[in-house]
Backbone as CSV, one residue per row, in Angstrom:
resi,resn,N_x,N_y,N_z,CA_x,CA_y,CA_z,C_x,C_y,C_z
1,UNK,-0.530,23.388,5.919,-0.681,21.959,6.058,0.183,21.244,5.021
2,UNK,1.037,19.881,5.689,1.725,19.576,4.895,0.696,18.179,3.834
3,UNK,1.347,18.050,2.614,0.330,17.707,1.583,0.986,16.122,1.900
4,UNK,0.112,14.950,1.712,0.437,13.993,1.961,1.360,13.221,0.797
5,UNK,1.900,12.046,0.851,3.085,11.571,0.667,1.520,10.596,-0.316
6,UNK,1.974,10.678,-1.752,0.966,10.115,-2.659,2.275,8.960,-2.715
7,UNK,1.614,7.682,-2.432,1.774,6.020,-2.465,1.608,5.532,-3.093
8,UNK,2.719,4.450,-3.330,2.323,2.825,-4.542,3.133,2.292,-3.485
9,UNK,2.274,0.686,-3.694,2.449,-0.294,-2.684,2.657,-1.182,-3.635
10,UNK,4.273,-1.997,-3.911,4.580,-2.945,-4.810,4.441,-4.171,-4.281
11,UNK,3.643,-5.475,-4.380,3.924,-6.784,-3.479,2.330,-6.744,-2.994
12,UNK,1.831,-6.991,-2.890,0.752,-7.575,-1.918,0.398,-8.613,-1.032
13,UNK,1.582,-9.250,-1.203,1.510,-10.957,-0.126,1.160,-10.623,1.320
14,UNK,1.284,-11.904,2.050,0.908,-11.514,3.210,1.450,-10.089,4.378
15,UNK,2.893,-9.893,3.976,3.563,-8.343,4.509,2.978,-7.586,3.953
16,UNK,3.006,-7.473,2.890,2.410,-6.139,2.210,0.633,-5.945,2.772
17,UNK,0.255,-7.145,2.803,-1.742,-6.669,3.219,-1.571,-6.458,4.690
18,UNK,-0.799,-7.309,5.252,-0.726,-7.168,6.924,-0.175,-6.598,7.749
19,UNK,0.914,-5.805,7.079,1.840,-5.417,8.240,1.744,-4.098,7.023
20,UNK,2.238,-3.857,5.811,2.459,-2.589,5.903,1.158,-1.841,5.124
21,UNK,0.615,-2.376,4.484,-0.864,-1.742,3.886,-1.331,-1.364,5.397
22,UNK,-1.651,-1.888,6.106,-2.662,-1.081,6.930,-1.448,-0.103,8.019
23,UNK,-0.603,-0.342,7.739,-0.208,1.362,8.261,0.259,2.673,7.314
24,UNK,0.605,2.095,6.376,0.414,2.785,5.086,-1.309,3.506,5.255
25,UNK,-1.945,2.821,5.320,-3.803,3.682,5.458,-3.505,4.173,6.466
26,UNK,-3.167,3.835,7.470,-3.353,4.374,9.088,-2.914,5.249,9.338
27,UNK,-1.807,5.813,8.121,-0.770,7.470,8.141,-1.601,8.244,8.117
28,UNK,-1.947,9.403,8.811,-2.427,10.541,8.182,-1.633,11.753,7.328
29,UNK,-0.329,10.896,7.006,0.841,11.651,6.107,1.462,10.932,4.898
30,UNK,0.219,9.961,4.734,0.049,9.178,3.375,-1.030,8.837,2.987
31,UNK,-1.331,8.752,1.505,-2.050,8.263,0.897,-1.741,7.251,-0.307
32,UNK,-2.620,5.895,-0.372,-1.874,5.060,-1.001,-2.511,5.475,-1.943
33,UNK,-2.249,5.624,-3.365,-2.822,5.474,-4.533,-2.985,4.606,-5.423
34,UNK,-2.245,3.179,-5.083,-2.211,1.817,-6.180,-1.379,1.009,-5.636
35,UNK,-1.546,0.230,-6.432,-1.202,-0.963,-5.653,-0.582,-1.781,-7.220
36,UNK,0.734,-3.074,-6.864,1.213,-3.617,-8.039,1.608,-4.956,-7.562
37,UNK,1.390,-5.802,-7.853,1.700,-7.581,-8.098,1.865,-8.000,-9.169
38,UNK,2.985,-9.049,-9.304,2.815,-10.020,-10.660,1.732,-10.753,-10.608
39,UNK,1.108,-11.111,-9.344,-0.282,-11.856,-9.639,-1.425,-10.357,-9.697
40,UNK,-2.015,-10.505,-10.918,-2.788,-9.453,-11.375,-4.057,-9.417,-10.094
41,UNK,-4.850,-10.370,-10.601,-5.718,-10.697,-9.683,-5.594,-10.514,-8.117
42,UNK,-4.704,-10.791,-7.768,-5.003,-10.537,-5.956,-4.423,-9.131,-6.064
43,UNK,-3.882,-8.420,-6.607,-3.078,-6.801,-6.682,-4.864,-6.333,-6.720
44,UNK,-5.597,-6.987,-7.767,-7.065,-6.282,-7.966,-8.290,-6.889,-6.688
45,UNK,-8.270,-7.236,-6.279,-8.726,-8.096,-5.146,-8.606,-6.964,-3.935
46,UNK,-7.172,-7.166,-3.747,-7.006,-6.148,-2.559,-6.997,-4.497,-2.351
47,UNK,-6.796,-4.476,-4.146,-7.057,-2.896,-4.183,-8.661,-2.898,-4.283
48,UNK,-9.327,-3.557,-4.641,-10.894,-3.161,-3.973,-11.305,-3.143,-2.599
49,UNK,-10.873,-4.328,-2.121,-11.264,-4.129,-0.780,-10.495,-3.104,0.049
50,UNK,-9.527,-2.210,-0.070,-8.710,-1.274,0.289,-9.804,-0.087,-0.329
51,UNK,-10.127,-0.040,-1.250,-10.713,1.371,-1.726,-9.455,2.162,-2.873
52,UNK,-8.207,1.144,-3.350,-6.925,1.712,-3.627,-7.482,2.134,-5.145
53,UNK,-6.944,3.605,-5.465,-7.551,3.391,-6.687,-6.825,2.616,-8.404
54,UNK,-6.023,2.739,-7.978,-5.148,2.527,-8.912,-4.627,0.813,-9.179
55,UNK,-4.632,0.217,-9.721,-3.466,-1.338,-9.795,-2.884,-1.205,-10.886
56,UNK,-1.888,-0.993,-10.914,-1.039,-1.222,-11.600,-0.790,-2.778,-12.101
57,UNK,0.678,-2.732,-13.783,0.683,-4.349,-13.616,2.060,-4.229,-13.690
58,UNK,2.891,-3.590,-13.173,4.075,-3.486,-13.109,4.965,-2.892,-12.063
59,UNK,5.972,-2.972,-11.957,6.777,-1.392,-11.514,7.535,-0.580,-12.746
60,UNK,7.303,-0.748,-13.483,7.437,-0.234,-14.665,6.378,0.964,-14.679
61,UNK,4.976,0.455,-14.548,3.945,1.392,-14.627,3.909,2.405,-13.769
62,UNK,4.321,2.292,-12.417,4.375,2.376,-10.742,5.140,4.117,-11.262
63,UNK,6.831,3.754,-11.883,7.518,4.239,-12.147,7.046,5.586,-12.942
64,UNK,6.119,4.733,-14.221,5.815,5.951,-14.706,5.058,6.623,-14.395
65,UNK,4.570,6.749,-13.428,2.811,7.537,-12.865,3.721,9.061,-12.396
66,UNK,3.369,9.986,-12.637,4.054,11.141,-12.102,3.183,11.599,-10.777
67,UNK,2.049,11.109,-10.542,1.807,11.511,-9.370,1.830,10.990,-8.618
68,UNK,3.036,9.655,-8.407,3.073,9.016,-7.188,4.831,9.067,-6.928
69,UNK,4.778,9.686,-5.285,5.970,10.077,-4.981,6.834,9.491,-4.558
70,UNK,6.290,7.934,-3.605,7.317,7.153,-3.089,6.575,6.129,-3.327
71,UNK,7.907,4.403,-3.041,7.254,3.356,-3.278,7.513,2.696,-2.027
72,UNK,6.221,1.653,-1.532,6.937,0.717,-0.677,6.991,-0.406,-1.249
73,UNK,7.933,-0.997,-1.419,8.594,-2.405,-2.811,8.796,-3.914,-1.367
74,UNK,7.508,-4.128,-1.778,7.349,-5.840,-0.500,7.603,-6.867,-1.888
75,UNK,9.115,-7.383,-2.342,8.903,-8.342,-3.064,9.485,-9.506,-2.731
76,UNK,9.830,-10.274,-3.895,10.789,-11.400,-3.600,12.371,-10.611,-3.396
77,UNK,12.970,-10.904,-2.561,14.583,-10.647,-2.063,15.425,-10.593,-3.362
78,UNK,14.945,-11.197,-4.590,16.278,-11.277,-5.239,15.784,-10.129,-6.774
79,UNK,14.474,-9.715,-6.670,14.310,-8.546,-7.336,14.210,-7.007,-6.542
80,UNK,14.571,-7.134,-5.240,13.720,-6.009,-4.661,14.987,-4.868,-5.423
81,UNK,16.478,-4.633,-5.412,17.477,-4.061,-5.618,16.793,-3.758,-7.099
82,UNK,17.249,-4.044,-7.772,16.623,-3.381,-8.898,15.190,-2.831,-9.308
83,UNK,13.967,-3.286,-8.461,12.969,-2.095,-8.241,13.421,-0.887,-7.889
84,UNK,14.158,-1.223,-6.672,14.191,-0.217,-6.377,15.243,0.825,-6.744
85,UNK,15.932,1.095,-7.886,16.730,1.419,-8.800,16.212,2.422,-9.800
86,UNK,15.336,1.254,-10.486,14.348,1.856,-11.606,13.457,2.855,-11.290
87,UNK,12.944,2.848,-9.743,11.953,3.744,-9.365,12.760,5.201,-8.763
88,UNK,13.998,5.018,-7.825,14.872,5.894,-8.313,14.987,6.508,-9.322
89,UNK,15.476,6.117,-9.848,16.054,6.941,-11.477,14.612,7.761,-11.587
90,UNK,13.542,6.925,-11.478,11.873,7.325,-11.934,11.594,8.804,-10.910
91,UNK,12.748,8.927,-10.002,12.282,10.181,-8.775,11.533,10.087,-8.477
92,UNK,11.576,8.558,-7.470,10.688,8.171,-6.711,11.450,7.945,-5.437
93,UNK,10.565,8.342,-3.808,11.351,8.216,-2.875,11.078,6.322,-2.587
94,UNK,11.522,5.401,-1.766,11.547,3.895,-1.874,11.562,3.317,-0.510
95,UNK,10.915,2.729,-0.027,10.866,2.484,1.071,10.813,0.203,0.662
96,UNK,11.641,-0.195,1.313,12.132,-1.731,0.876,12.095,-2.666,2.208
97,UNK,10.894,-3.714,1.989,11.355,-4.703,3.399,12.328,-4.906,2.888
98,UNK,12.838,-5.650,3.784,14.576,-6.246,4.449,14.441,-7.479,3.551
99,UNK,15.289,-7.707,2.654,16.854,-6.974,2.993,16.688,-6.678,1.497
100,UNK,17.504,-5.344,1.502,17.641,-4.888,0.203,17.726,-5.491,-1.025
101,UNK,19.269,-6.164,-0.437,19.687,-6.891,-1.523,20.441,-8.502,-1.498
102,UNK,20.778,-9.410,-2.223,21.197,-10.148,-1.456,22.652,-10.407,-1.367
103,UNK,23.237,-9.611,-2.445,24.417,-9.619,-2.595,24.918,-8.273,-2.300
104,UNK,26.211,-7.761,-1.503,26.527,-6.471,-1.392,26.811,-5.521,-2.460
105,UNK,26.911,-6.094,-3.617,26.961,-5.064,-4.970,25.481,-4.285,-5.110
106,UNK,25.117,-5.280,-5.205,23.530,-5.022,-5.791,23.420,-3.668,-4.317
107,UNK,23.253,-3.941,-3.180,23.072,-3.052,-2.144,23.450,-2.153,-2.464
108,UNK,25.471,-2.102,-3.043,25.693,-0.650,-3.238,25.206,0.295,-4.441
109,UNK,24.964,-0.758,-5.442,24.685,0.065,-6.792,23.105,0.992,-6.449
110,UNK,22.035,0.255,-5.782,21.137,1.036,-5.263,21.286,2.478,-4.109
111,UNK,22.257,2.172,-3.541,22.491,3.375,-2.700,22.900,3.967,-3.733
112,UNK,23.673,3.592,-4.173,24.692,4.713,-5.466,23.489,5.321,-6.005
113,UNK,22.636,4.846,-6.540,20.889,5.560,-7.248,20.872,6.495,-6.591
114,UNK,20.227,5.886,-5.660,19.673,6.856,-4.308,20.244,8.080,-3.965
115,UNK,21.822,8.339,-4.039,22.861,9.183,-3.721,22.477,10.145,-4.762
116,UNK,22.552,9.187,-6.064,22.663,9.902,-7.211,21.332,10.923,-7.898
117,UNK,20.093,10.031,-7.236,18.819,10.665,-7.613,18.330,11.988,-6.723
118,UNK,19.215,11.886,-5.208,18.382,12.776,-4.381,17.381,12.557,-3.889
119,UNK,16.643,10.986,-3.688,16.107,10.697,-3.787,16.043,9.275,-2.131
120,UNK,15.391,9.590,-1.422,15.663,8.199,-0.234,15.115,6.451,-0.921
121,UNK,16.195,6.334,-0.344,16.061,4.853,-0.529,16.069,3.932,1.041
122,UNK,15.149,3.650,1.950,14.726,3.240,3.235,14.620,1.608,3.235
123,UNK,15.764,1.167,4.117,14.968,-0.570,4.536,14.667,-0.107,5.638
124,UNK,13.523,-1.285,5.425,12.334,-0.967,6.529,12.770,-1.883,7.869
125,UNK,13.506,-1.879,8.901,14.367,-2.349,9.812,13.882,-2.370,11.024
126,UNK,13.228,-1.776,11.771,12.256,-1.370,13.016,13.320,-1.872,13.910
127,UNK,13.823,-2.725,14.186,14.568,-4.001,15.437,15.884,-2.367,16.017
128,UNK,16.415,-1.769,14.890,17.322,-1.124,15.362,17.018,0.286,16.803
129,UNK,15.485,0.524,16.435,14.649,1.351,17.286,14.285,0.534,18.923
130,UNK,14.549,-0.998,19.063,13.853,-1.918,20.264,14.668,-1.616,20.747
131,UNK,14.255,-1.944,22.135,14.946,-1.449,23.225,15.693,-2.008,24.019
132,UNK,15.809,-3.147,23.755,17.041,-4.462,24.143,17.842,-4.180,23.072
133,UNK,17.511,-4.048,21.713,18.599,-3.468,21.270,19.691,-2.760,21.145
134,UNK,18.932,-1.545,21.844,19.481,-0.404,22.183,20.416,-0.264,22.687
135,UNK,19.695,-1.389,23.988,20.511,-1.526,25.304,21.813,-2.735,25.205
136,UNK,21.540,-3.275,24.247,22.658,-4.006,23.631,24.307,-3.558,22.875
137,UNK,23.653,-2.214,22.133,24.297,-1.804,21.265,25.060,-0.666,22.141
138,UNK,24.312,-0.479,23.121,25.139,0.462,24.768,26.200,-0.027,25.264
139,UNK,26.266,-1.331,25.765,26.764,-2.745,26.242,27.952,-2.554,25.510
140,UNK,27.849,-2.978,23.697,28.526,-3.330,22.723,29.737,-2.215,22.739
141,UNK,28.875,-0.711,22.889,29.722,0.640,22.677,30.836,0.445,24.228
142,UNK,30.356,0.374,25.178,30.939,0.783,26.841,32.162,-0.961,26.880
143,UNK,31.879,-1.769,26.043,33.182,-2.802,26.214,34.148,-2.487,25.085
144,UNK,33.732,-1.746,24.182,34.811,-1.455,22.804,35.888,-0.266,23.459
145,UNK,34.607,0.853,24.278,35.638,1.826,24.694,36.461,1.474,25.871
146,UNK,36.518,0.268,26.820,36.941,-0.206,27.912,37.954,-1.142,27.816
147,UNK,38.050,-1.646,26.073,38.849,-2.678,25.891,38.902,-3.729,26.672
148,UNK,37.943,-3.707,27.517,37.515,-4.961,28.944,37.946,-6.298,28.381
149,UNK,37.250,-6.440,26.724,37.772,-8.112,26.160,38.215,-7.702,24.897
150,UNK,39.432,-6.944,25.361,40.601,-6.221,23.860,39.942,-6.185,22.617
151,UNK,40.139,-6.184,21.794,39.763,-5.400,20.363,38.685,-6.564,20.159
152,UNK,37.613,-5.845,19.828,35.972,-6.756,19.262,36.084,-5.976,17.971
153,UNK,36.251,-7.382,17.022,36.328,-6.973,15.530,35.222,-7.969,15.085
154,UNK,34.379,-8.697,15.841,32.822,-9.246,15.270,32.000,-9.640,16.727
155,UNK,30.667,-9.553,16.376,29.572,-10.013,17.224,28.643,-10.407,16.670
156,UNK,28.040,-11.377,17.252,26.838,-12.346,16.828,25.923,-12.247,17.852
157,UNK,24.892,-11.459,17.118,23.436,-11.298,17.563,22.208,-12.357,17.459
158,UNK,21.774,-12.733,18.553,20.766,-13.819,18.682,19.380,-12.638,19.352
159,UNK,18.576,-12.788,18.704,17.161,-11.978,19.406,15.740,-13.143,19.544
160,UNK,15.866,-13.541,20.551,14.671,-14.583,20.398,13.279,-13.605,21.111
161,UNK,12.840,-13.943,20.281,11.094,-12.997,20.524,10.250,-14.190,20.596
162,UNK,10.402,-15.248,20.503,9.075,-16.206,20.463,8.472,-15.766,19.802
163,UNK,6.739,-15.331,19.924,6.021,-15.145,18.524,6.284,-13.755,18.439
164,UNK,7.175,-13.224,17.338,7.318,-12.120,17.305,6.179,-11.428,16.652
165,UNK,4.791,-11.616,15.726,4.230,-10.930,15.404,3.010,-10.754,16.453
166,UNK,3.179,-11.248,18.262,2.286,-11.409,19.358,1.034,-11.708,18.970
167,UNK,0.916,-13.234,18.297,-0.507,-13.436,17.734,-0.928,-12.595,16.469
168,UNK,-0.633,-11.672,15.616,-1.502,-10.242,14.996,-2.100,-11.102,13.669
169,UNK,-1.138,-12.343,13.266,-1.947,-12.918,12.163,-2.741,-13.572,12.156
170,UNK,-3.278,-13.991,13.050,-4.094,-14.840,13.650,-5.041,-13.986,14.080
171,UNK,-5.002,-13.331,13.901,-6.312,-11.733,14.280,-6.859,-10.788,13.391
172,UNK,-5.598,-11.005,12.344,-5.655,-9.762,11.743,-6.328,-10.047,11.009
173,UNK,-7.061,-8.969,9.826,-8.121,-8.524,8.927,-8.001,-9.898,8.136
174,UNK,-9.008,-9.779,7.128,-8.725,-10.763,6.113,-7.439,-10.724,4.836
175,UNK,-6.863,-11.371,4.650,-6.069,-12.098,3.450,-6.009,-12.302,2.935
176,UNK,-6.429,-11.364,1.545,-6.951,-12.436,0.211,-5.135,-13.010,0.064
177,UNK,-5.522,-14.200,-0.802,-4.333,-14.846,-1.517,-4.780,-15.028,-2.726
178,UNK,-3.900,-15.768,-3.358,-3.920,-15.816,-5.168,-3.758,-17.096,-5.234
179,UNK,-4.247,-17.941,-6.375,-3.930,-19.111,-6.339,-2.824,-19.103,-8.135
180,UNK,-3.129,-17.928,-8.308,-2.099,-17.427,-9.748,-0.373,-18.111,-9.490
181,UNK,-0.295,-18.759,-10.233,1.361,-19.249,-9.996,2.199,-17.746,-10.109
182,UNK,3.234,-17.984,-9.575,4.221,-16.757,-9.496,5.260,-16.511,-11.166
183,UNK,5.271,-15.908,-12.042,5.414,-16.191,-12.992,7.297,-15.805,-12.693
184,UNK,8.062,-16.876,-13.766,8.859,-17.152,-13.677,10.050,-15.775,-13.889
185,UNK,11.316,-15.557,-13.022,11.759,-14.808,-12.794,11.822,-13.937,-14.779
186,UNK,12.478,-15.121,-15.487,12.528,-14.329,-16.639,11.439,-13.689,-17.852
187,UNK,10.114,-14.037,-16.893,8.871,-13.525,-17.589,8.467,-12.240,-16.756
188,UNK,9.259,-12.005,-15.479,9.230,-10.362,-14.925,9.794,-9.319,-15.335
189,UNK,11.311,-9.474,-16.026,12.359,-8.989,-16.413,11.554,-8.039,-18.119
């Protein structure tokens, strides 16, 4: 039997409690072990009502835990690249909502980690798996090799889903929130 994938869940906002905490529990090839927010309080909030044992108050801490193997890092866009760096280096595997990074350096210097640690570094992307996609990216392949409208050197993708989360927040479990202000980028650092 393979031994499960021991978890830290960085972020707790509404993605992190709604969309990936409860499939994170719902793995039977994971187990979350803690949980980390700059707002202390709702990180402790939701790791009770989860059963999580652990809260962390960092990714610093996250990093140092040796018995946790991968991270999923739900933060703000303009720190997620360097979480997920530090937890690298930490030989940690990383799993990152979208979008990595916001600038293409920052993107590559994290792959470069990743390359460098042996270690996966995953945005969490799902859209590339849909099936209009798919069937898009079929389309895209069968006019490049046909030269039908000569050399395609860009395309612009429009995907309208209407409510793309089909109602689920409006259903889904409860939400704690924080009323903790978000503390200022250079009091995270």
């Amino acid at each position: 039997m393979t031994p499960k994938i021991r978890l830290a869940l960085i972020g707790c906002g509404k993605m992190g409690q709604l969309v990936h905490l409860p499939n994170l529990l719902g793995s039977p090839n994971c187990e979350v072990v803690g949980i980390a927010d700059v707002r202390h309080s709702l990180a402790r909030a939701v790791a009770a009502h989860y059963r999580i044992p652990t809260v962390y108050r960092s990714h610093e801490e996250v990093a140092d835990d040796p018995t946790v193997d991968a991270v999923a890092v739900i933060t703000q866009w303009s720190e997620t690249a360097r979480i997920a760096e530090h937890l690298l280096r930490a030989k940690k595997h990383v799993l990152v909502e979208k979008p990595l990074a916001l600038v293409l350096a920052e993107a590559e210097s994290a792959a470069r980690v990743a390359e460098e640690s042996g270690h996966i570094l995953m945005v969490a992307y799902p859209l590339r798996f849909d099936a209009g996609v798919q069937q898009g990216k079929h389309i895209l392949d069968t006019l490049r090799a046909s030269k039908e409208l000569g050399d395609i050197i860009w395309v612009n993708e429009k995907i309208i889903g209407g409510d793309w989360t089909a109602g689920y927040f409006e259903s889904a479990p409860r939400l704690f929130e924080s009323n903790e202000p978000m503390p200022k980028l250079s009091e995270r650092l």
